[in-house]
Short mmCIF file of C-alpha atoms in Angstrom, two decimals:
data_model
loop_
_atom_site.label_atom_id
_atom_site.label_comp_id
_atom_site.label_asym_id
_atom_site.label_seq_id
_atom_site.Cartn_x
_atom_site.Cartn_y
_atom_site.Cartn_z
CA UNK A 6 81.64 199.55 111.84
CA UNK A 7 84.59 200.00 114.19
CA UNK A 8 82.24 201.46 116.79
CA UNK A 9 80.20 198.24 116.65
CA UNK A 10 83.17 196.29 118.04
CA UNK A 11 82.52 192.54 117.66
CA UNK A 12 79.74 192.98 115.07
CA UNK A 13 81.91 195.31 113.02
CA UNK A 14 84.86 192.95 113.36
CA UNK A 15 82.83 190.12 111.85
CA UNK A 16 81.97 192.34 108.87
CA UNK A 17 85.62 193.38 108.49
CA UNK A 18 86.74 189.72 108.56
CA UNK A 19 84.21 188.88 105.85
CA UNK A 20 85.27 191.84 103.69
CA UNK A 21 88.96 191.05 104.03
CA UNK A 22 88.47 187.39 103.13
CA UNK A 23 86.82 188.06 99.77
CA UNK A 24 89.13 188.67 96.81
CA UNK A 25 86.96 190.57 94.32
CA UNK A 26 87.23 194.08 95.75
CA UNK A 27 90.70 195.23 96.80
CA UNK A 28 89.49 198.58 98.12
CA UNK A 29 86.94 196.87 100.39
CA UNK A 30 89.71 194.63 101.70
CA UNK A 31 91.97 197.61 102.40
CA UNK A 32 89.19 199.44 104.23
CA UNK A 33 88.50 196.29 106.26
CA UNK A 34 92.18 196.13 107.22
CA UNK A 35 92.02 199.74 108.36
CA UNK A 36 88.85 198.97 110.32
CA UNK A 37 90.52 196.02 112.01
CA UNK A 38 93.33 198.40 112.88
CA UNK A 39 90.88 200.79 114.55
CA UNK A 40 89.55 197.93 116.67
CA UNK A 41 93.03 196.58 117.43
CA UNK A 42 94.12 199.95 118.79
CA UNK A 43 91.70 199.33 121.65
CA UNK A 44 92.07 195.55 121.91
CA UNK A 45 95.00 193.74 120.25
CA UNK A 46 93.07 190.47 120.01
CA UNK A 47 91.26 191.98 117.02
CA UNK A 48 94.57 192.08 115.11
CA UNK A 49 94.87 188.30 114.76
CA UNK A 50 93.27 188.09 111.25
CA UNK A 51 96.02 190.37 109.93
CA UNK A 52 98.60 187.58 110.28
CA UNK A 53 97.09 185.53 107.47
CA UNK A 54 97.10 188.60 105.23
CA UNK A 55 100.90 188.76 105.39
CA UNK A 56 100.85 185.76 103.03
CA UNK A 57 98.17 187.11 100.68
CA UNK A 58 98.65 187.00 96.89
CA UNK A 59 97.84 190.73 96.57
CA UNK A 60 100.98 192.60 97.55
CA UNK A 61 99.08 195.77 98.45
CA UNK A 62 97.01 193.76 100.93
CA UNK A 63 100.25 192.43 102.42
CA UNK A 64 101.63 195.98 102.63
CA UNK A 65 98.51 197.35 104.33
CA UNK A 66 98.39 194.45 106.80
CA UNK A 67 102.06 195.03 107.71
CA UNK A 68 101.39 198.75 108.11
CA UNK A 69 98.49 198.21 110.49
CA UNK A 70 100.41 195.55 112.43
CA UNK A 71 103.13 198.12 112.98
CA UNK A 72 100.68 200.88 113.82
CA UNK A 73 99.05 198.80 116.56
CA UNK A 74 102.37 197.21 117.59
CA UNK A 75 101.11 193.65 117.28
CA UNK A 76 104.26 191.86 118.49
CA UNK A 77 102.86 188.38 117.76
CA UNK A 78 103.41 189.13 114.06
CA UNK A 79 107.14 189.87 114.36
CA UNK A 80 108.43 186.53 113.03
CA UNK A 81 105.95 186.68 110.13
CA UNK A 82 107.19 190.13 109.14
CA UNK A 83 110.85 189.12 108.72
CA UNK A 84 110.40 187.27 105.37
CA UNK A 85 108.65 190.34 103.96
CA UNK A 86 111.96 192.22 104.04
CA UNK A 87 112.95 190.07 101.03
CA UNK A 88 109.91 190.92 98.91
CA UNK A 89 110.27 192.55 95.50
CA UNK A 90 107.33 194.88 96.14
CA UNK A 91 108.95 197.92 97.84
CA UNK A 92 105.82 198.96 99.77
CA UNK A 93 105.77 195.56 101.48
CA UNK A 94 109.44 195.91 102.45
CA UNK A 95 108.87 199.47 103.69
CA UNK A 96 105.90 198.64 105.90
CA UNK A 97 107.47 195.40 107.18
CA UNK A 98 110.60 197.30 108.27
CA UNK A 99 108.48 200.01 109.87
CA UNK A 100 106.41 197.41 111.73
CA UNK A 101 109.48 195.56 113.01
CA UNK A 102 110.87 198.82 114.33
CA UNK A 103 107.62 199.79 116.03
CA UNK A 104 107.42 196.36 117.63
CA UNK A 105 111.09 196.79 118.64
CA UNK A 106 111.82 193.23 117.58
CA UNK A 107 115.49 192.70 118.40
CA UNK A 108 115.82 189.61 116.17
CA UNK A 109 115.05 191.84 113.19
CA UNK A 110 118.38 193.72 113.35
CA UNK A 111 120.31 191.36 111.06
CA UNK A 112 117.48 191.00 108.50
CA UNK A 113 116.97 194.78 108.40
CA UNK A 114 120.70 195.30 107.85
CA UNK A 115 120.58 192.70 105.04
CA UNK A 116 117.63 194.57 103.49
CA UNK A 117 119.60 197.82 103.62
CA UNK A 118 122.56 196.14 101.95
CA UNK A 119 120.39 194.71 99.16
CA UNK A 120 118.74 198.08 98.64
CA UNK A 121 122.19 199.71 98.33
CA UNK A 122 120.64 203.20 98.65
CA UNK A 123 118.68 202.70 95.42
CA UNK A 124 115.39 203.55 97.15
CA UNK A 125 116.01 206.19 99.82
CA UNK A 126 112.64 205.57 101.44
CA UNK A 127 113.67 201.95 102.06
CA UNK A 128 116.87 203.23 103.65
CA UNK A 129 114.71 205.53 105.76
CA UNK A 130 112.49 202.60 106.84
CA UNK A 131 115.54 200.53 107.76
CA UNK A 132 117.17 203.37 109.67
CA UNK A 133 113.97 204.04 111.62
CA UNK A 134 113.54 200.34 112.36
CA UNK A 135 117.09 199.98 113.67
CA UNK A 136 116.89 203.17 115.72
CA UNK A 137 113.57 202.10 117.26
CA UNK A 138 115.01 198.69 118.12
CA UNK A 139 117.87 200.59 119.71
CA UNK A 140 120.77 198.12 119.66
CA UNK A 141 123.99 200.06 119.10
CA UNK A 142 126.56 197.26 118.82
CA UNK A 143 125.39 195.69 115.53
CA UNK A 144 125.20 199.16 114.00
CA UNK A 145 128.64 200.20 115.23
CA UNK A 146 130.00 196.94 113.80
CA UNK A 147 129.28 198.35 110.33
CA UNK A 148 132.09 200.92 110.70
CA UNK A 149 134.44 198.97 108.41
CA UNK A 150 131.80 197.39 106.20
CA UNK A 151 132.65 197.69 102.49
CA UNK A 152 129.09 198.81 101.72
CA UNK A 153 128.80 202.60 101.63
CA UNK A 154 125.03 202.21 101.97
CA UNK A 155 125.41 200.30 105.24
CA UNK A 156 127.94 202.76 106.65
CA UNK A 157 125.61 205.66 105.76
CA UNK A 158 122.67 203.89 107.39
CA UNK A 159 124.80 203.21 110.48
CA UNK A 160 125.65 206.90 110.83
CA UNK A 161 121.99 207.82 110.51
CA UNK A 162 120.94 205.24 113.11
CA UNK A 163 123.63 206.33 115.57
CA UNK A 164 122.63 209.96 115.08
CA UNK A 165 119.01 209.10 115.87
CA UNK A 166 120.18 207.21 118.95
CA UNK A 167 122.28 210.25 119.95
CA UNK A 168 125.23 207.91 120.32
CA UNK A 169 128.74 209.27 120.69
CA UNK A 170 129.89 206.19 118.78
CA UNK A 171 128.97 207.99 115.57
CA UNK A 172 132.43 209.56 115.92
CA UNK A 173 133.94 206.22 114.87
CA UNK A 174 132.75 207.02 111.35
CA UNK A 175 134.71 210.28 111.14
CA UNK A 176 137.67 208.35 109.74
CA UNK A 177 135.55 206.84 106.95
CA UNK A 178 137.10 206.98 103.47
CA UNK A 179 133.87 208.55 102.14
#
């Protein structure tokens, strides 16, 4: 279907809009992603899926948005960092990092603080997002933060950025 371009896209849109078959919807999202890798205009239907009632559909839409780097979705991804469904949070953070959305730094840091290292894969997603966005100053500002989870994430981000400012954390109480 992806090789059929516009005709396949119409079929994917129809499959993703029905609600009886989750697997068909997921495959349609992946198909839209294949098309969007060649032409980002095909990614537009994924935006509506970020507000879907099925959290796995939301997660898969966020994943594909990140994979194709669909920057128009950045503002719609931010609220997903507050979801209870961890896969949604993971893929939203990953997408924001891949898009390199600078306004996501504070919400990603807030997500890391809420997570408090309970789910290490969410810490990983946040660290990758912040390192891909690449802003050092907000990360360095965490040096005296009371949250051990945030200080740990900051060290990991600065290491990925190969920043000498990681040395500021050598005096940490932990």
